[in-house]
Coordinates of C-alpha atoms in Angstrom, one line a residue:
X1 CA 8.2 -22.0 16.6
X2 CA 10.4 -19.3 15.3
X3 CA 8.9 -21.2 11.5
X4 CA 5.5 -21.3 12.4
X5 CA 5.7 -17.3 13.2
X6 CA 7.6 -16.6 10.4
X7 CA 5.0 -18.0 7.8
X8 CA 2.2 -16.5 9.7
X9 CA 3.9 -12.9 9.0
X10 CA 4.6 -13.2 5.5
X11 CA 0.7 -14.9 5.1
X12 CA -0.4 -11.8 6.5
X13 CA 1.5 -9.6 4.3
X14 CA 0.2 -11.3 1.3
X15 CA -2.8 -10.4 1.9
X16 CA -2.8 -7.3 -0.2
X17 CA 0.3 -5.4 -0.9
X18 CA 0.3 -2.0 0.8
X19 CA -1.9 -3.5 3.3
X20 CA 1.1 -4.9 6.1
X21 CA 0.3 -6.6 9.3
X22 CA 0.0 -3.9 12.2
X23 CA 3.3 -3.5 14.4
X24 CA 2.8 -6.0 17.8
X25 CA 1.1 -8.7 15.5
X26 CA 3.3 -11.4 15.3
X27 CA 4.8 -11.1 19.0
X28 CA 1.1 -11.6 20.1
X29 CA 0.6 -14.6 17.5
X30 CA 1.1 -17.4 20.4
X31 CA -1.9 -16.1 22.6
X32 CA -4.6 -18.0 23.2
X33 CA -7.7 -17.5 20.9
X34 CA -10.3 -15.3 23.0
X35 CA -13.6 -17.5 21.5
X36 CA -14.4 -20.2 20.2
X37 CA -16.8 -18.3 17.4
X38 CA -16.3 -19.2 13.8
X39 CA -13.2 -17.8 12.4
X40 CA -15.5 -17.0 8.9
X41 CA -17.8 -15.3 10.8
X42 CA -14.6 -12.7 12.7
X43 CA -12.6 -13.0 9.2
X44 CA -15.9 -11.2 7.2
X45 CA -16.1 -8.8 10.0
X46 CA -12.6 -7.5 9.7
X47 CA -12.8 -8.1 5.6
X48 CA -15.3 -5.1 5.7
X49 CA -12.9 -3.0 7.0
X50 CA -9.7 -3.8 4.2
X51 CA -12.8 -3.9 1.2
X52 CA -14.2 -0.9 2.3
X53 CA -10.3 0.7 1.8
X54 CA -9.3 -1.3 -1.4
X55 CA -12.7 0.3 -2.8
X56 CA -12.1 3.8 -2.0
X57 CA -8.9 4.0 -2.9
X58 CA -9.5 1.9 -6.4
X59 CA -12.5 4.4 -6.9
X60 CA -11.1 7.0 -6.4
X61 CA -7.9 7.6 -8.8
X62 CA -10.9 7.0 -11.7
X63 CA -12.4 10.4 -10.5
X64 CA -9.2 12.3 -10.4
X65 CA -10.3 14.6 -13.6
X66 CA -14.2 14.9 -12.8
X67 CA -13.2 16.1 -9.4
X68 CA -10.0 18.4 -10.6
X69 CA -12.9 20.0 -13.2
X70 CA -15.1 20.8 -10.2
X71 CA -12.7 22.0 -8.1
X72 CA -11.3 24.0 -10.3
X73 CA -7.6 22.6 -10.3
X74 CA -5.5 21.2 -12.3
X75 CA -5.7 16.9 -12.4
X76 CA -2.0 16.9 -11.5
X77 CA -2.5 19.2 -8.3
X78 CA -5.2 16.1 -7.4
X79 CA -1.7 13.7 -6.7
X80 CA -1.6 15.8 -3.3
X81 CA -5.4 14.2 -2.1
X82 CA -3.7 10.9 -3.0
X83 CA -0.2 11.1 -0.8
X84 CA -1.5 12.8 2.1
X85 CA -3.7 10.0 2.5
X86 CA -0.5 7.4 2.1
X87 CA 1.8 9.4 4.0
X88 CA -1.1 9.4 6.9
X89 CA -1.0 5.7 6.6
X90 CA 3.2 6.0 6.5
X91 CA 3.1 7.6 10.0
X92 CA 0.9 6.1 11.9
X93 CA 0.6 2.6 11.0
X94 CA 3.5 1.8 13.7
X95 CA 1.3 3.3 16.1
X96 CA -1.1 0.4 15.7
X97 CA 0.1 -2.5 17.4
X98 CA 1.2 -0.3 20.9
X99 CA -2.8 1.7 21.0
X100 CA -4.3 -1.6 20.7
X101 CA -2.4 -3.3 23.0
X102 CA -3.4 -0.5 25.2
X103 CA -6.9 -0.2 24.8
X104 CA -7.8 -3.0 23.3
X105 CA -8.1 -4.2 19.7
X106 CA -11.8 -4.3 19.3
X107 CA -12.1 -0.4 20.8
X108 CA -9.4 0.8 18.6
X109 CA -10.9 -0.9 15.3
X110 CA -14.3 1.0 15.8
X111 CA -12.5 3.7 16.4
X112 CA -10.3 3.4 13.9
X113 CA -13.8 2.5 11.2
X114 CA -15.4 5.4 12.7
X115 CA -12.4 7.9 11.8
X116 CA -12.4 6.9 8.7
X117 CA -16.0 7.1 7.4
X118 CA -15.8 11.0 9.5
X119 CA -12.7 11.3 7.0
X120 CA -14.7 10.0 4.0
X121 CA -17.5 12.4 4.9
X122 CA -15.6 15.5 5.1
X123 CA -13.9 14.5 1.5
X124 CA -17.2 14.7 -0.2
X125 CA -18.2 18.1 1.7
X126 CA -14.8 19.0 0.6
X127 CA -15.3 22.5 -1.9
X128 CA -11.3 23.2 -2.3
X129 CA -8.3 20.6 -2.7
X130 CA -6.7 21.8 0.4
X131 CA -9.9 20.7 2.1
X132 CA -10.1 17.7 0.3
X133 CA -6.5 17.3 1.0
X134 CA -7.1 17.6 4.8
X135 CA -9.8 15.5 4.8
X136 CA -7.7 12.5 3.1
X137 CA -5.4 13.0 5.7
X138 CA -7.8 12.6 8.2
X139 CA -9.2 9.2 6.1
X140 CA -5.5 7.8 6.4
X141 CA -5.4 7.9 10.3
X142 CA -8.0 5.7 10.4
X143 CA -7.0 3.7 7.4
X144 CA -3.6 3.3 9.3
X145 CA -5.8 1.9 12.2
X146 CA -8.4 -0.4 10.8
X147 CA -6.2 -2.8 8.9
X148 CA -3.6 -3.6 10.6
X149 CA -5.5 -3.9 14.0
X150 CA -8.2 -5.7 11.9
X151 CA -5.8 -8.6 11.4
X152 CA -4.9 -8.3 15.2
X153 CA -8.0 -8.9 16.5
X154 CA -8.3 -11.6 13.7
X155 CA -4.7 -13.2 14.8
X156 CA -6.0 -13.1 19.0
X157 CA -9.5 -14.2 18.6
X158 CA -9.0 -17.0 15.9
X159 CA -8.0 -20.6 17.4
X160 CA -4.1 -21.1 15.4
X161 CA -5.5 -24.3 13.6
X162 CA -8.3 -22.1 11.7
X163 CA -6.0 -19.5 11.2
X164 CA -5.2 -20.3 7.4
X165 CA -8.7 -20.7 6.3
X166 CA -9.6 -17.2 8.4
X167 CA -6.3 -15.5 6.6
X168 CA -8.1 -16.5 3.1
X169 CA -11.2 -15.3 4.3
X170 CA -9.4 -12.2 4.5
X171 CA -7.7 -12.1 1.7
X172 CA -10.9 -11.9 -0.4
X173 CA -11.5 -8.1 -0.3
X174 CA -8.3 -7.2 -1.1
X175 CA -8.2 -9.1 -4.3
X176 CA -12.1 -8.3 -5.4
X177 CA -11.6 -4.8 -4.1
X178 CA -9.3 -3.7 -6.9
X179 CA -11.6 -5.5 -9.7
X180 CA -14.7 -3.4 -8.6
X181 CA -13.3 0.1 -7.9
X182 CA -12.3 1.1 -11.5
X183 CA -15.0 0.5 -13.4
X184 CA -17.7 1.3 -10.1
X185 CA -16.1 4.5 -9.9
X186 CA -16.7 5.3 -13.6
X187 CA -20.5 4.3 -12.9
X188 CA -20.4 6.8 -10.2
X189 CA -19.0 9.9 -12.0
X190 CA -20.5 8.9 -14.9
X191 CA -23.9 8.9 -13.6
X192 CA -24.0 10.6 -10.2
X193 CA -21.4 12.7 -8.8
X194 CA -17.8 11.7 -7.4
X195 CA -18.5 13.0 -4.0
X196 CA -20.8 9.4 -3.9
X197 CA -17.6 8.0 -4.2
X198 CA -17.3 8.8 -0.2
X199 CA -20.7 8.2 0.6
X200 CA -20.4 4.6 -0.1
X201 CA -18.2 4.0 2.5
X202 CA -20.8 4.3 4.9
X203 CA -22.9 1.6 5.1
X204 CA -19.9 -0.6 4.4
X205 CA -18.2 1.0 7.9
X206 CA -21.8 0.9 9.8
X207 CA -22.1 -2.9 9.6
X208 CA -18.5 -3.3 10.5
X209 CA -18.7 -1.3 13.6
X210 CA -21.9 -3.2 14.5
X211 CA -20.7 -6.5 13.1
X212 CA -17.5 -6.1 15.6
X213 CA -18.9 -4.7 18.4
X214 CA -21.7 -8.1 18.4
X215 CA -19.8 -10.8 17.6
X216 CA -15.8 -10.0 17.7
X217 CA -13.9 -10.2 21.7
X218 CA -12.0 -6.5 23.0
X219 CA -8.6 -8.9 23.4
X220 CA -5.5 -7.0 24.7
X221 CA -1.6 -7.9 24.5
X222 CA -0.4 -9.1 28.0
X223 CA 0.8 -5.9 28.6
X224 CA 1.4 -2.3 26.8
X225 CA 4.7 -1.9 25.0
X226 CA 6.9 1.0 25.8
X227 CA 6.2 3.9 22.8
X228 CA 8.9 5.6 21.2
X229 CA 6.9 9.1 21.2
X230 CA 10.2 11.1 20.6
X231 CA 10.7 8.6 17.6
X232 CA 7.4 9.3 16.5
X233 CA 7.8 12.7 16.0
X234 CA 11.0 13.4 14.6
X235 CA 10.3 10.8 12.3
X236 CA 6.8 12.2 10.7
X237 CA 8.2 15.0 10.6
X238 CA 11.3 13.7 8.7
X239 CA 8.9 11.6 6.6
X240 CA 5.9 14.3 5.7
X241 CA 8.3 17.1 5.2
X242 CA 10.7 15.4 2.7
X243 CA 7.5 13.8 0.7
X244 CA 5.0 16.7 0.3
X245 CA 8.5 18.6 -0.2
X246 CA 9.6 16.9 -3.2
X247 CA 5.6 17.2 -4.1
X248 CA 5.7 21.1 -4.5
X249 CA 9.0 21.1 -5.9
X250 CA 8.0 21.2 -9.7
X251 CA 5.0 23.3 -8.9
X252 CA 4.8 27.0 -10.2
X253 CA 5.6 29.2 -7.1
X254 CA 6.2 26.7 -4.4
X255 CA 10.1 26.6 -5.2
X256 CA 10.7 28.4 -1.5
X257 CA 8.1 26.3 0.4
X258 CA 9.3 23.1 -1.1
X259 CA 13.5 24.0 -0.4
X260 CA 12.5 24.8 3.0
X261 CA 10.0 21.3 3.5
X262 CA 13.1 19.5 2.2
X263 CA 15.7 21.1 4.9
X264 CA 13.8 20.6 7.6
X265 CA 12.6 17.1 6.5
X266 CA 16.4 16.8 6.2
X267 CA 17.2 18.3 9.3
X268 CA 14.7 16.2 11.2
X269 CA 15.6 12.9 9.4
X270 CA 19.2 13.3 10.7
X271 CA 17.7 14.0 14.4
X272 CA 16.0 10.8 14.0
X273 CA 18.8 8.7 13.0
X274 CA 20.7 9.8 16.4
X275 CA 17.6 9.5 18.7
X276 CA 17.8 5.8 16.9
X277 CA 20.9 4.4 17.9
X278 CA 20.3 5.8 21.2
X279 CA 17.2 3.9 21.7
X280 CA 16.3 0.7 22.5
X281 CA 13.0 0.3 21.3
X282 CA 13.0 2.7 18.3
X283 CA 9.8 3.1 16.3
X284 CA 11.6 2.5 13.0
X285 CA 14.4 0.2 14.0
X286 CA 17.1 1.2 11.4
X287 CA 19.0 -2.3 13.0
X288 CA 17.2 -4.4 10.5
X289 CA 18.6 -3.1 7.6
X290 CA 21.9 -5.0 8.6
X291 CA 19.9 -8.5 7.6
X292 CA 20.5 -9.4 4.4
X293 CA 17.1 -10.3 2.7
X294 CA 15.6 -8.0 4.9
X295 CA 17.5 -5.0 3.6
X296 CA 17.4 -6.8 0.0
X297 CA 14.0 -6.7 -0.3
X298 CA 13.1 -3.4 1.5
X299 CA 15.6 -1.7 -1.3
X300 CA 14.5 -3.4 -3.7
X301 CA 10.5 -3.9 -2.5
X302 CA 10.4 0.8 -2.7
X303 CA 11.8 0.8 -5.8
X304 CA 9.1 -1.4 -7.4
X305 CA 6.5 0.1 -5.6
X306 CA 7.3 4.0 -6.9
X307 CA 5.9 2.1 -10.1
X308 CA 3.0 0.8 -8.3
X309 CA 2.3 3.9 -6.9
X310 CA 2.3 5.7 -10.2
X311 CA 0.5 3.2 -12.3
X312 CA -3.0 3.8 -10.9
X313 CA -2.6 7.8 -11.0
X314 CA -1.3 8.0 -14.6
X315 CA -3.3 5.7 -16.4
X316 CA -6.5 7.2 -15.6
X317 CA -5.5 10.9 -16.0
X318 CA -4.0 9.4 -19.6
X319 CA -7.2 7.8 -20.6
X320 CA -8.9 10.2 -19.8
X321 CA -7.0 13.6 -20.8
X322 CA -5.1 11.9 -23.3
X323 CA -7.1 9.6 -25.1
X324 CA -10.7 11.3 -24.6
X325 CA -12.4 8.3 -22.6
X326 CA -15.3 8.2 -20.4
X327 CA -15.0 7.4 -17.0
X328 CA -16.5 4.2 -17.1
X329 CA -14.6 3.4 -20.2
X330 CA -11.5 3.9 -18.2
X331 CA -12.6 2.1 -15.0
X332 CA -13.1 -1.1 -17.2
X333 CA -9.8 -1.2 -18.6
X334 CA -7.5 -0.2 -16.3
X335 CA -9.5 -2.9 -14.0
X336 CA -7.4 -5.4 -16.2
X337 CA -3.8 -5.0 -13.6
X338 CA -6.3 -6.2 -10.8
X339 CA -7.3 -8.9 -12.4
X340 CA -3.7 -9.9 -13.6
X341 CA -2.9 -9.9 -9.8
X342 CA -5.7 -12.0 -9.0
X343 CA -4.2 -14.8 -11.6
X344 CA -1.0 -14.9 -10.0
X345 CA -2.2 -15.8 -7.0
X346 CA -2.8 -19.4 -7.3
X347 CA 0.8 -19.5 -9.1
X348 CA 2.9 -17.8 -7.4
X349 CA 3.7 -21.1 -4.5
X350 CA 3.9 -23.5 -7.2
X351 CA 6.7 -20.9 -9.3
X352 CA 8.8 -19.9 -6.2
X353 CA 9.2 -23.8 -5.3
X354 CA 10.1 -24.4 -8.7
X355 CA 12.7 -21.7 -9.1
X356 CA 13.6 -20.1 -6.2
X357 CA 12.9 -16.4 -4.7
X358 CA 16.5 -14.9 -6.8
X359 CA 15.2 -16.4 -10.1
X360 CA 11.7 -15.2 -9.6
X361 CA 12.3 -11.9 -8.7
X362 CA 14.9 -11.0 -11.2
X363 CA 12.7 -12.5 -14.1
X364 CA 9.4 -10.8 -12.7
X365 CA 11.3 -7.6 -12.5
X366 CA 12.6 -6.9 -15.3
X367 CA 8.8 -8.4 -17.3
X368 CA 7.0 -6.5 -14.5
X369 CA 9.1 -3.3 -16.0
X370 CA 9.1 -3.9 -19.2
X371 CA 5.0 -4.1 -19.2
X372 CA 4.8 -0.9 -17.6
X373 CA 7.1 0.9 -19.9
X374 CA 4.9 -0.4 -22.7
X375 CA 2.3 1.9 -21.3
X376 CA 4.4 4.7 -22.9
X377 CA 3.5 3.4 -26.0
X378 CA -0.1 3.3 -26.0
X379 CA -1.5 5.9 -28.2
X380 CA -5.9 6.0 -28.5
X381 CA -5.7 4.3 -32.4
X382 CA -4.4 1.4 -29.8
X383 CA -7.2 -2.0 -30.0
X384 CA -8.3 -1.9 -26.5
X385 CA -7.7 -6.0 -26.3
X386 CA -3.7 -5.0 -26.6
X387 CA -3.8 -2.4 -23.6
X388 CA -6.2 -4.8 -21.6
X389 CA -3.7 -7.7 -22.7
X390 CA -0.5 -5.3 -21.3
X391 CA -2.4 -4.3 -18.2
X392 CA -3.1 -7.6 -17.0
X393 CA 0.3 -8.8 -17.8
X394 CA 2.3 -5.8 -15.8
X395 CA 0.0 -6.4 -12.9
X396 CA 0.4 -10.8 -12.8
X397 CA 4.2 -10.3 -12.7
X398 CA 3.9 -7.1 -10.2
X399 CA 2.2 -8.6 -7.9
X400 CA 4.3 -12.1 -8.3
X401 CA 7.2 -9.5 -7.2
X402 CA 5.3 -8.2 -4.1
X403 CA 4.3 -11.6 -3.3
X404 CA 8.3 -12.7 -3.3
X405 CA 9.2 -9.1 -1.3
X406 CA 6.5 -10.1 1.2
X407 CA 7.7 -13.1 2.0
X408 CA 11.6 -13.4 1.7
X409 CA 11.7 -10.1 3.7
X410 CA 11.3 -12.1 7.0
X411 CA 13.6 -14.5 6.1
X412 CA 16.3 -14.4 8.5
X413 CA 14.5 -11.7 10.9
X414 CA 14.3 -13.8 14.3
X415 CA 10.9 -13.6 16.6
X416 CA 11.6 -10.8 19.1
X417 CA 12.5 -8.3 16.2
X418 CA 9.5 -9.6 14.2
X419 CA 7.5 -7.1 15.6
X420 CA 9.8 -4.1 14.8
X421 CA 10.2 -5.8 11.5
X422 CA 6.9 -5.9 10.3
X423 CA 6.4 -1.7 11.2
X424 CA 9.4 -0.7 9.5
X425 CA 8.3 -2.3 6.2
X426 CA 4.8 -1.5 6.1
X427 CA 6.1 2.1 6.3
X428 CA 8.3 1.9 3.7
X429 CA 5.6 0.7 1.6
X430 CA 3.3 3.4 2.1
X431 CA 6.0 5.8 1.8
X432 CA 7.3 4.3 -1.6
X433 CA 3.7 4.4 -2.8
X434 CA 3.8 8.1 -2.1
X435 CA 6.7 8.6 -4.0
X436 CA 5.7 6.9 -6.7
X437 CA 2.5 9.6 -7.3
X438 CA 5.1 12.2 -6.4
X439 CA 7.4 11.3 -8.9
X440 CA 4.7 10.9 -11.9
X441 CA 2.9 14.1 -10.6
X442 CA 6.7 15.8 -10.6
X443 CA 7.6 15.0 -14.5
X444 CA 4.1 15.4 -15.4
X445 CA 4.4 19.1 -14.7
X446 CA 7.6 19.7 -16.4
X447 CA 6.2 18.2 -19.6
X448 CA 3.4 20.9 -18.9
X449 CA 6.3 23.6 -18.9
X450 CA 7.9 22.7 -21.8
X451 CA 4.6 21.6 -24.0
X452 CA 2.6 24.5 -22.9
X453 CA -1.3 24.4 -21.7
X454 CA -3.1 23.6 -19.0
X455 CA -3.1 20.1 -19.2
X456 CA -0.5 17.3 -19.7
X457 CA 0.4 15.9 -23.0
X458 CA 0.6 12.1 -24.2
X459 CA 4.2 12.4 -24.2
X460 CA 4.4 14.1 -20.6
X461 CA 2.1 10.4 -19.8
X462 CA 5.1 8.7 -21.8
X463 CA 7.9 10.2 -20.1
X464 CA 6.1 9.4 -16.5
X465 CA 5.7 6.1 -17.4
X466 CA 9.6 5.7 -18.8
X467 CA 11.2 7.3 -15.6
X468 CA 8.9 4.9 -13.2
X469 CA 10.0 1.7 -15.3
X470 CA 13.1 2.6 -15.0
X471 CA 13.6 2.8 -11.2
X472 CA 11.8 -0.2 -10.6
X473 CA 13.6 -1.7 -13.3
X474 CA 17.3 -0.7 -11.0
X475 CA 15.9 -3.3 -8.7
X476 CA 17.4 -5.7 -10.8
X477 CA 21.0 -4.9 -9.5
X478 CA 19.4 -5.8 -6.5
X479 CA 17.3 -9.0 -6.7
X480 CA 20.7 -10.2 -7.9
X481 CA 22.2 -9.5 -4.9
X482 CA 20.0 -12.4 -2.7
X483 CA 21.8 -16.0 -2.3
X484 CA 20.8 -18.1 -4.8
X485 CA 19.6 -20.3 -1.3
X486 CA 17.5 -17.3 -0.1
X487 CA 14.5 -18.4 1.5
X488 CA 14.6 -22.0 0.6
X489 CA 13.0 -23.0 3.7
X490 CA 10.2 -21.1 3.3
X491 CA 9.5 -22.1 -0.7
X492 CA 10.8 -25.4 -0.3
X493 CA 13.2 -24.6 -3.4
X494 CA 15.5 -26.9 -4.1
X495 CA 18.7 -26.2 -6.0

């Protein structure tokens, strides 16, 4: 049994990288399925839900200098808008698992759908960033919600034998998702306005709050799990001071907020790691970092995804600023990382059987950051199929890497810490994704301070690139690190 749950955690995972399994899913996965309807029918129900959050979030990074024009800000400041809504998703995704254990999983995914179209419409009344800001914040509660509980009421109400088939239902969105926002969101602010961009999620939301209210069971756990509300709260406090403090920190005039964000961040974090080892249940169990491939791949897992993160802020502002492209000329190239992903899919069972989960992910790595460091090269006197043909091949071995971290990171976790296991990663890739826009936002403004103007340079969009290649690249020292045996079992690698 302690295989069968291990494989069904690292399925879910897969399903789209910065999209984790909510905290309580795998502990529940021996329940009984709550009907006997058919698993496509639940699986499309919840796929609304993880479509409707690939879109906006694929969408939106095409709109970033439309909507910095209109609101009057520079298209760096917009990187705030982007990690309040990560860092909403950082904090309360471990929340997940306990509310809907506690009022059910089909109550807290309406809810949770309903939050986040509320957030969505507040974004497009938004007239100022910190508005908009506020209002992404607001989006990210509920994104923290819908997902994760969307693939627990998936994982309760689906019998275990149609529970492949349902995960690849599932799957769908978040791979198609990614293909449609770029160039959808160039339509948008090409021809209509980016506050649209909001709008859409709408209807999308509507038929997923009617589609699960009709046809999907309000299952709960056998009983509420004790919630670490102390832990909670030192650690997003810990967690949102340190990120939007190292946010402000290359801004004009926010040297003093951003010192004191970071000491109190600091100050918190430490409080934290006491009120940890103190508890049994802790909401981020710092424990697991003493397994191996757990530890391996959470290390090496953030500092890949600081690239990630960047990638889909910079390229867009760099098209866009840099080169002189349209909106829509933009979404359809940069749509080209999605649909390297998508390729790799298919592969990526066949190549870790083949060679192993060390092999893979130290060959992936160092491709995966070699691709992206390309990017600083690309100038606008660049043929488009070159950029398109770099895109697609930084995103195949990306998300190859993603795929590996998903997986081997459950190696060697055993089921009662599954749970626990599962929350502390899926924060960590939210938060990593924050600090990757952080990070591209922080040396894009100091090539603004040394170039001069008002907007960023190519080489400012060079240099971000170079320094986010070459922290994921330092993962290298630690793929190398895994056993040469690591994971075996679950590749069926042979050595």
């Amino acid at each position: 049994m302690g295989w069968r749950r291990r494989r069904l955690a690292t399925t879910t995972a897969d399903a789209g990288d910065g999209l984790p399994p909510a905290s309580g899913v795998v502990a529940d996965a021996d329940a009984p399925a709550a009907t006997a309807r058919g698993y496509r029918v639940i699986a499309l129900v919840v796929a609304s839900a993880l479509f409707m959050q690939q879109l906006d979030g694929t969408v939106l990074t095409v709109a970033l200098p439309t909507m910095a024009r209109d609101l009057g800000v520079p298209a760096t400041n917009l990187s705030l808008a982007l990690t309040s809504y990560l860092l909403s998703l950082a904090l309360f995704i471990p929340a997940s698992g306990t509310l809907a254990d506690r009022f059910g999983s089909r109550t807290i995914f309406c809810g949770a759908i309903g939050v986040f179209l509320i957030g969505s419409i507040l974004c497009a009344q938004a007239a100022s960033l910190p508005l908009l800001v506020a209002a992404r914040f607001v989006q990210g509660i509920g994104g923290a919600m819908m997902v994760p509980v969307g693939r627990l009421v998936l994982l309760r109400s689906v019998d275990r034998r149609d529970m492949v088939q349902a995960l690849s239902w599932l799957v769908m969105p978040a791979l198609v998702g990614p293909i449609l926002g770029p160039p959808l969101g160039g339509l948008i602010v090409t021809w209509l306005d980016w506050r649209w961009i909001f709008y859409l999620n709408i209807p999308i939301g509507i038929a997923g709050i009617v589609g699960a209210l009709t046809l999907i069971p309000d299952v709960r756990g056998d009983g509420p799990q004790r919630f670490d509300a102390g832990g909670f709260v030192l650690s997003g406090i810990a967690l949102g001071c340190l990120l939007f403090g190292f946010e402000l920190a290359s801004r004009p005039g926010t040297g003093r907020v951003a010192l004191a964000l970071v000491a109190v961040g600091l100050i918190a974090g430490i409080a934290y790691v006491r009120h940890a080892r103190r508890t049994t249940d802790p909401i981020l169990d710092l424990r697991l970092m003493r397994v191996p491939t757990f530890r391996l791949s959470v290390i090496g897992g953030s500092l890949t995804r600081i690239t990630q993160g960047a990638q889909p802020f910079l390229l867009p502002l760099m098209f866009q600023i840099g080169f002189g492209l349209s909106a829509a000329a933009t979404g359809t190239i940069t749509m080209a990382t999605a649909i390297g992903a998508l390729a790799m899919k298919a592969l990526a069972p066949r190549v870790l059987r083949r060679f192993g989960f060390r092999r893979s992910l130290i060959v992936s790595g160092l491709v995966s950051s070699l691709g992206y460091a390309t990017c600083a090269l690309f100038r606008p006197d660049w043929p488009v199929w070159a950029i398109v043909g770099v895109l697609a091949l930084s995103g195949f071995f990306t998300s190859f890497q993603f795929t590996g971290y998903n997986a081997i990171a459950y190696a060697e976790v055993d089921d009662e810490e599954m749970s626990a296991a599962t929350s502390f990663y899926a924060t960590f890739q939210q938060l990593m994704l924050s600090l990757g826009i952080c990070t591209a936002a922080m040396v894009l403004e100091v090539g603004m301070l040394v170039g001069g103007g008002g907007e960023p340079r190519l080489a400012a969009f060079s240099a971000a690139f170079l320094v986010v290649s070459g922290i994921s690249g330092a993962a290298f020292f630690w793929n190398r690190r895994f056993a040469a045996d690591a994971g075996d079992v679950m590749s069926g690698h042979r050595a």
